[in-house]
XYZ file of C-alpha atoms in Angstrom:
541
model
C -3.578 4.605 -5.769
C -1.842 2.887 -8.702
C 0.908 0.315 -8.631
C 3.903 2.537 -9.341
C 5.946 4.418 -6.756
C 5.713 7.951 -8.139
C 7.044 11.215 -6.790
C 4.132 13.375 -5.535
C 3.229 16.194 -7.904
C 3.743 18.852 -5.215
C 7.357 17.821 -4.488
C 9.899 20.084 -6.189
C 13.220 19.045 -7.669
C 14.448 15.539 -8.416
C 14.601 12.572 -6.062
C 17.063 10.694 -8.292
C 20.324 11.896 -6.646
C 19.140 11.044 -3.118
C 17.803 7.660 -4.257
C 21.015 6.711 -6.071
C 23.149 7.875 -3.139
C 20.964 5.928 -0.680
C 21.210 2.795 -2.807
C 24.994 3.124 -3.060
C 25.393 3.610 0.691
C 23.288 0.460 1.121
C 26.360 -1.345 -0.259
C 27.492 -1.411 3.366
C 24.985 -4.229 3.728
C 27.113 -6.352 1.385
C 29.945 -6.223 3.957
C 27.480 -7.203 6.682
C 25.836 -10.021 4.705
C 29.011 -11.424 3.152
C 30.944 -11.456 6.420
C 28.130 -13.234 8.277
C 27.475 -15.558 5.328
C 30.993 -16.869 4.756
C 31.439 -18.507 8.137
C 28.763 -21.189 7.716
C 30.449 -22.547 4.591
C 33.979 -22.137 5.944
C 33.144 -24.195 9.048
C 32.068 -27.048 6.745
C 35.196 -26.941 4.513
C 37.352 -30.055 4.850
C 40.719 -28.239 4.576
C 39.732 -25.541 7.085
C 38.550 -28.194 9.551
C 41.838 -30.071 9.263
C 43.897 -26.874 9.634
C 42.063 -25.431 12.638
C 41.116 -28.637 14.436
C 42.685 -29.052 17.871
C 41.823 -32.726 18.081
C 38.054 -32.690 17.724
C 36.289 -35.220 15.495
C 33.009 -34.637 13.639
C 30.526 -37.326 14.716
C 28.755 -37.306 11.351
C 31.695 -38.036 9.017
C 34.487 -39.025 11.455
C 36.821 -36.321 10.069
C 38.873 -33.724 12.034
C 36.818 -30.713 13.083
C 36.577 -27.969 15.669
C 34.517 -28.749 18.766
C 31.000 -27.420 19.348
C 32.371 -24.910 21.854
C 34.975 -23.671 19.374
C 32.392 -23.457 16.595
C 30.093 -21.396 18.831
C 32.970 -19.053 19.739
C 34.113 -18.572 16.125
C 30.612 -17.775 14.881
C 29.425 -15.666 17.803
C 32.590 -13.549 18.279
C 31.679 -11.598 15.130
C 28.376 -10.661 16.766
C 30.187 -9.644 19.953
C 32.344 -7.312 17.872
C 29.342 -5.911 16.050
C 27.566 -5.249 19.368
C 30.401 -3.018 20.580
C 30.796 -1.518 17.119
C 27.120 -0.564 17.008
C 27.342 1.118 20.426
C 30.447 3.014 19.263
C 28.577 4.235 16.161
C 26.904 7.040 18.115
C 30.049 8.954 19.176
C 31.704 8.146 15.845
C 28.680 9.342 13.849
C 28.310 12.509 15.917
C 32.002 13.430 16.117
C 33.273 12.408 12.667
C 29.948 12.712 10.873
C 27.923 10.048 9.090
C 30.165 10.105 5.998
C 33.616 9.967 7.623
C 32.250 7.559 10.220
C 31.503 5.064 7.449
C 34.987 5.488 6.003
C 36.555 4.842 9.433
C 34.341 1.746 9.773
C 35.798 0.334 6.558
C 39.330 0.760 7.925
C 38.493 -1.212 11.084
C 36.736 -3.877 9.018
C 39.748 -4.245 6.706
C 42.066 -4.798 9.688
C 39.854 -7.667 10.820
C 39.866 -9.213 7.337
C 43.691 -9.097 7.281
C 43.900 -11.025 10.560
C 41.470 -13.695 9.339
C 43.285 -14.100 6.028
C 46.694 -14.737 7.570
C 45.394 -16.909 10.438
C 46.315 -20.594 10.672
C 45.017 -21.185 14.210
C 41.844 -20.374 16.081
C 43.065 -17.482 18.339
C 44.139 -15.170 15.479
C 41.100 -16.174 13.409
C 38.821 -15.265 16.316
C 40.612 -11.918 16.800
C 40.126 -11.124 13.113
C 36.435 -11.918 13.294
C 36.058 -9.626 16.321
C 37.614 -6.618 14.555
C 35.741 -7.322 11.330
C 32.589 -7.512 13.423
C 33.422 -4.213 15.111
C 33.604 -2.576 11.682
C 30.372 -4.240 10.564
C 28.658 -3.026 13.753
C 29.653 0.558 12.993
C 28.442 0.191 9.413
C 25.145 -1.448 10.403
C 24.172 1.590 12.510
C 25.594 4.340 10.278
C 24.183 3.160 6.932
C 20.463 3.371 7.891
C 21.245 6.640 9.687
C 22.779 8.147 6.528
C 19.968 6.816 4.328
C 17.104 8.029 6.514
C 18.634 11.518 6.784
C 19.019 11.932 3.005
C 16.091 10.088 1.381
C 12.844 11.872 0.352
C 9.962 10.921 2.663
C 7.767 9.422 -0.091
C 10.316 6.686 -0.894
C 12.394 6.567 2.305
C 11.157 3.086 3.199
C 12.290 1.640 -0.124
C 15.694 3.371 0.034
C 16.443 2.243 3.602
C 15.080 -1.212 2.759
C 17.792 -1.500 0.098
C 20.198 -1.967 3.002
C 18.545 -5.315 3.745
C 18.639 -6.157 0.024
C 22.391 -5.539 0.074
C 22.704 -7.813 3.129
C 20.936 -10.604 1.225
C 23.163 -10.031 -1.810
C 26.205 -10.283 0.484
C 24.894 -13.565 1.869
C 24.328 -14.873 -1.671
C 27.806 -13.824 -2.826
C 29.294 -15.573 0.212
C 27.408 -18.735 -0.663
C 28.556 -18.590 -4.308
C 32.219 -18.024 -3.386
C 32.119 -20.734 -0.705
C 30.541 -23.131 -3.177
C 33.314 -22.336 -5.676
C 36.256 -22.878 -3.312
C 35.097 -25.536 -0.823
C 36.543 -28.355 -2.929
C 40.089 -26.919 -2.939
C 42.621 -28.825 -0.878
C 44.710 -25.822 0.149
C 44.414 -22.599 2.139
C 42.699 -20.937 -0.829
C 39.545 -22.841 0.098
C 38.926 -20.443 2.992
C 41.347 -17.569 2.326
C 39.794 -16.630 -1.004
C 36.280 -16.167 0.468
C 37.744 -14.102 3.302
C 40.057 -11.943 1.152
C 37.258 -11.026 -1.299
C 35.994 -8.719 1.450
C 38.842 -6.275 0.759
C 37.013 -5.324 -2.445
C 33.735 -4.589 -0.648
C 35.442 -2.275 1.873
C 37.354 -0.451 -0.877
C 34.188 0.180 -2.906
C 32.251 1.594 0.054
C 35.090 3.765 1.413
C 35.952 5.063 -2.063
C 32.372 6.058 -2.758
C 31.928 7.812 0.580
C 34.901 10.062 -0.223
C 32.857 11.767 -2.959
C 29.363 11.689 -1.431
C 27.954 14.623 0.603
C 27.430 14.705 4.358
C 23.775 14.505 5.409
C 22.050 17.914 5.690
C 20.413 16.990 9.008
C 23.798 16.232 10.581
C 25.116 19.581 9.340
C 22.085 21.367 10.836
C 22.783 19.605 14.127
C 26.377 20.834 13.997
C 25.270 24.438 13.342
C 26.403 24.588 9.684
C 23.303 25.764 7.768
C 25.216 26.924 4.657
C 26.844 23.521 4.166
C 23.503 21.858 4.921
C 21.888 23.908 2.150
C 24.590 22.888 -0.335
C 24.232 19.233 0.661
C 20.434 19.297 0.305
C 20.840 21.121 -3.022
C 22.828 18.139 -4.360
C 20.325 15.642 -2.981
C 17.206 17.392 -4.333
C 18.812 18.911 -7.459
C 17.537 22.362 -6.519
C 19.274 25.722 -6.215
C 20.095 26.753 -2.649
C 17.711 29.704 -3.076
C 14.743 27.570 -4.203
C 11.709 28.111 -1.915
C 11.104 24.351 -1.503
C 14.687 23.746 -0.360
C 14.585 26.712 2.017
C 11.272 25.440 3.453
C 12.603 21.885 4.005
C 15.735 23.140 5.751
C 13.729 25.575 7.861
C 11.442 22.754 9.079
C 14.423 20.510 9.918
C 16.058 23.387 11.813
C 12.857 24.291 13.672
C 12.233 20.674 14.655
C 15.780 20.329 15.989
C 15.423 23.556 17.972
C 12.125 22.296 19.416
C 13.683 18.977 20.468
C 16.668 20.712 22.041
C 14.289 22.999 23.958
C 12.907 19.874 25.647
C 16.248 19.135 27.265
C 19.593 17.466 26.765
C 20.349 14.455 24.593
C 22.212 12.119 26.945
C 21.806 8.345 26.903
C 19.554 8.619 29.968
C 17.339 11.110 28.125
C 16.911 8.572 25.315
C 15.071 6.355 27.821
C 12.598 8.966 29.086
C 9.114 9.907 27.937
C 8.182 9.424 24.311
C 11.864 8.935 23.435
C 11.970 5.943 25.784
C 8.823 4.532 24.191
C 10.392 4.809 20.746
C 13.652 3.284 21.965
C 11.776 0.317 23.464
C 9.943 -0.133 20.154
C 13.178 -0.052 18.157
C 15.033 -2.422 20.484
C 12.088 -4.816 20.604
C 11.789 -4.822 16.837
C 15.482 -5.581 16.317
C 15.482 -8.283 19.004
C 12.474 -10.017 17.460
C 14.040 -9.813 14.000
C 16.803 -12.050 15.321
C 14.461 -14.271 17.346
C 12.620 -15.268 14.163
C 15.630 -17.582 13.689
C 16.662 -16.426 10.230
C 20.371 -16.381 11.019
C 20.179 -19.996 12.113
C 19.781 -20.742 8.388
C 22.611 -18.460 7.282
C 25.072 -19.252 10.080
C 24.494 -22.979 10.448
C 22.386 -23.850 7.395
C 25.076 -25.841 5.601
C 25.829 -27.920 8.699
C 22.118 -28.309 9.524
C 21.203 -29.548 6.046
C 24.078 -32.060 6.221
C 22.954 -33.347 9.601
C 19.337 -33.929 8.523
C 20.520 -36.037 5.587
C 20.364 -33.615 2.650
C 23.028 -34.824 0.206
C 24.240 -31.514 -1.270
C 24.089 -29.149 1.710
C 26.103 -26.418 -0.051
C 23.561 -26.370 -2.904
C 20.651 -26.217 -0.441
C 22.315 -23.275 1.293
C 22.831 -21.553 -2.065
C 19.130 -22.010 -2.886
C 18.045 -20.417 0.406
C 20.318 -17.433 -0.275
C 18.877 -16.960 -3.772
C 15.363 -17.026 -2.308
C 16.470 -14.474 0.287
C 17.660 -12.019 -2.374
C 14.722 -12.410 -4.759
C 12.134 -12.164 -1.965
C 13.498 -8.846 -0.718
C 12.399 -7.023 -3.893
C 8.632 -7.266 -3.262
C 9.270 -5.980 0.268
C 10.912 -2.819 -1.091
C 7.718 -2.149 -3.048
C 5.199 -3.183 -0.384
C 6.793 -1.108 2.394
C 5.585 2.057 0.631
C 2.358 0.634 -0.847
C 1.086 -1.343 2.148
C 2.857 0.516 4.949
C 5.031 -0.689 7.817
C 2.394 -2.260 10.096
C 0.550 -4.406 7.501
C 3.791 -5.703 5.980
C 5.278 -6.661 9.348
C 2.046 -8.421 10.329
C 1.922 -10.287 6.991
C 5.501 -11.487 7.469
C 5.040 -12.554 11.088
C 1.985 -14.709 10.318
C 3.661 -16.312 7.286
C 6.832 -17.110 9.232
C 4.859 -18.583 12.127
C 2.994 -21.024 9.862
C 6.077 -21.986 7.823
C 8.276 -22.632 10.861
C 5.755 -24.946 12.501
C 5.369 -26.936 9.272
C 9.174 -27.360 9.051
C 9.303 -28.544 12.669
C 6.413 -31.005 12.259
C 7.738 -32.466 8.983
C 11.263 -32.766 10.384
C 10.103 -34.613 13.483
C 7.440 -36.918 12.037
C 9.007 -38.147 8.777
C 12.435 -39.154 7.476
C 12.675 -39.592 3.701
C 13.871 -37.937 0.517
C 10.402 -36.456 0.028
C 10.384 -35.112 3.595
C 13.746 -33.429 2.989
C 12.351 -31.744 -0.129
C 9.335 -30.527 1.821
C 11.629 -29.277 4.587
C 13.750 -27.261 2.134
C 10.602 -25.931 0.417
C 9.090 -24.573 3.618
C 12.420 -23.191 4.810
C 12.431 -21.245 1.528
C 8.820 -20.100 2.083
C 9.774 -18.971 5.579
C 12.728 -17.042 4.151
C 10.378 -15.407 1.614
C 8.138 -14.085 4.393
C 11.150 -12.833 6.370
C 12.946 -11.256 3.423
C 9.939 -9.263 2.203
C 8.945 -8.004 5.647
C 10.976 -8.237 8.849
C 14.286 -8.198 6.978
C 14.037 -4.707 5.432
C 11.255 -3.144 7.520
C 13.071 -3.504 10.860
C 15.809 -1.220 9.492
C 13.253 1.133 7.927
C 11.262 1.618 11.139
C 14.268 2.069 13.426
C 15.788 4.514 10.935
C 12.792 6.846 11.135
C 11.739 6.549 14.796
C 13.984 9.124 16.459
C 14.438 12.923 16.464
C 17.710 14.401 15.294
C 19.155 15.184 18.724
C 19.156 11.516 19.794
C 19.047 9.756 16.422
C 22.661 8.526 16.440
C 22.508 7.408 20.085
C 19.148 5.662 19.782
C 19.984 3.988 16.467
C 23.247 2.716 17.909
C 21.327 1.142 20.810
C 18.667 -0.473 18.611
C 21.345 -1.835 16.284
C 23.377 -3.060 19.261
C 20.255 -4.905 20.447
C 20.088 -6.653 17.070
C 23.704 -7.752 17.406
C 23.354 -8.729 21.074
C 20.590 -11.187 20.193
C 22.498 -12.205 17.075
C 25.466 -13.090 19.296
C 23.351 -14.905 21.876
C 21.612 -17.035 19.249
C 24.825 -17.708 17.304
C 26.484 -18.910 20.506
C 23.521 -20.892 21.846
C 22.355 -22.547 18.605
C 24.961 -25.389 18.522
C 23.979 -26.286 22.087
C 20.275 -26.160 21.190
C 20.457 -28.162 17.961
C 23.324 -30.632 18.326
C 23.773 -33.662 20.540
C 26.993 -34.191 22.472
C 26.312 -34.949 26.076
C 25.426 -32.739 29.049
C 24.590 -29.144 28.110
C 23.367 -30.036 24.599
C 19.590 -29.974 23.998
C 19.758 -32.012 20.751
C 16.585 -30.346 19.424
C 17.373 -30.871 15.728
C 14.416 -29.670 13.653
C 12.397 -29.124 16.853
C 14.266 -25.814 17.136
C 11.815 -24.486 14.532
C 9.067 -24.740 17.177
C 11.115 -22.212 19.171
C 11.543 -19.819 16.235
C 7.875 -20.207 15.274
C 6.728 -19.308 18.786
C 8.710 -16.080 18.624
C 7.100 -15.332 15.245
C 3.693 -15.548 16.943
C 4.981 -13.062 19.525
C 5.940 -10.812 16.609
C 2.280 -10.470 15.586
C 1.362 -9.147 19.035
C 4.307 -6.765 19.054
C 3.347 -5.286 15.685
C -0.247 -4.697 16.756
C 0.560 -3.061 20.094
C 3.887 -1.298 19.437
C 4.485 -0.408 15.779
C 3.269 3.011 14.584
C 2.497 3.551 10.907
C 5.043 6.074 9.556
C 4.556 5.647 5.801
C 4.687 8.971 3.946
C 5.766 11.046 6.955
C 8.907 13.144 7.121
C 11.269 12.426 10.004
C 9.999 15.622 11.633
C 6.354 14.573 11.216
C 7.141 11.290 12.994
C 7.870 13.460 16.067
C 4.399 14.980 15.742
C 2.879 11.497 15.400
C 4.389 10.291 18.673
C 3.516 13.570 20.354
C -0.201 13.272 19.516
C -1.060 9.558 19.154
C -0.744 7.419 22.271
C -1.789 4.020 20.832
C 0.008 2.295 17.957
C -3.129 0.805 16.368
C -4.599 4.316 15.995
C -1.585 5.667 14.131
C -2.873 4.854 10.644
C -5.499 7.614 10.938
C -2.909 10.263 11.837
C -2.441 13.233 9.483
C 0.267 15.838 10.179
C -1.144 19.315 10.827
C 1.624 21.079 12.737
C 4.687 22.917 11.455
C 7.619 23.156 13.828
C 8.305 26.586 12.356
C 4.967 27.644 13.854
C 6.046 26.201 17.190
C 9.219 28.247 17.048
C 7.383 31.422 15.992
C 4.939 31.031 18.891
C 7.809 30.938 21.346
C 5.939 28.194 23.215
C 7.412 26.611 26.312
C 7.923 23.063 25.027
C 8.572 21.719 28.505
C 5.200 22.902 29.821
C 2.931 22.275 26.823
C 2.086 19.232 24.724
C 2.171 19.401 20.937
C -1.640 19.343 20.937
C -1.703 22.449 23.206
C 0.865 24.190 21.034
C -1.144 23.354 17.904
C -4.287 24.813 19.504
C -2.398 28.013 20.290
C -1.144 28.152 16.693
C -4.722 27.687 15.465
C -5.983 30.557 17.651
C -3.175 32.748 16.395
C -4.087 31.995 12.787
C -7.776 32.671 13.458
C -6.899 35.949 15.116
C -4.713 36.936 12.168
C -7.463 36.091 9.684
C -10.022 38.048 11.698
C -7.693 41.036 11.891
C -7.178 41.034 8.130
C -10.857 40.534 7.229
C -12.656 43.327 5.301
C -15.122 43.910 8.180
C -12.332 44.447 10.691
C -10.418 46.708 8.321
C -13.550 48.817 7.649
C -14.215 49.101 11.386
C -10.649 50.254 11.987
C -10.930 52.874 9.245
C -14.145 54.274 10.796
C -12.364 54.649 14.127
């Protein structure tokens, strides 16, 4: 098999343009990661606390601070915005297109950044975070959609996984900028980290102005000539090249087959095999959040302070560096190992690491214990970053057929943000003390995250299909023929949707297996008709 990711010998053209475009579009993850990463450090900044405090006092250091309720609102309102943004991504992506949808997302995001930058009180700051979150929600659904519709199948997992890498880079950049400005005793301490986001939005929007629309979207919109030109740029092939014509023909035939099955309303997304795939995608995104990773990136600085770690900003920076570096092996393993093995590997590793953190945090209290705690938090982040971080986006990006892809992806992404919001809002009440309504779990919260990681192992075994090496159209065939997830590894595509179209089969009345059998009989009949014996017999007659 080898260790390198190499283009198959039978694939024509060049994959380089599609790979570079996919990696650039992944830059949208920097907006996502940076915006979610800044808030943890900002909440711990002395000047910000003094400016936005409405009379609350931090119990740890006795200094002015926002209350636990206000902290929960400020952090979680971004996730509320992203939830609605993700749901809006479907009509935006279908009406404006994937490309212009991303540009519009940057405009909304920029408006939110402006409000946060000029804010000097909690209400305007919260409003800014909502609009920035709305833009991030749009981006978080449209980026994997654009990537999955443009990337070659043999490296699609790595390309889409780069979105998670960009998220980790955004988190790291946020940590670096926060660490650089937190000591300032003026508004620059928090306004500089916030205003840096203007640059990220400008880079993404500027690049999208010159990139092509996805060929699959253009096929959906009935524009085959533009789709051919777009695919020509992505594959570096002439529009008349047989390989390009064949790829477009299969995409078109698959879309026609799916449309023959019925409409593409939101209700239809929940029926039959589409409903099964939607449940898989939503479950995967929910569990990604329930692993507890954003507890570290939202509240890590505060948490490390509260457990007695002297330089909490440095500890947070270390966890972000680990997050970035650990994503790289995941981008390789997703195509070498496959989706199922990598997700299982990550779930087991996270489960063990989280329980060790919880046990150490509850049974010991020393400098050595704090070092062990940080070490196993970093090990936990390694397992997340190389598996559930990127692969959740990879799997959801390739689950759905073209007719419902935007709708279904928007719902799976919205599920991610719904659980992100719920955990961001609930975490202060779970972890901190403060009277009635506060659980005061402290490090015991890692028992909760670890239990969900154990649940992840069961979910992977029973629900995740192996889609490595399949085109988006072949994933439809996989779900049409294989009923059990753990049997999916043995699947090999044998059906062309062009054959389905040529047969004129009634897709509503026949399964793909029945249609394939009919195609096989037709081929056998054609071979028999063209055989020398048959031809000789016909001549004698």
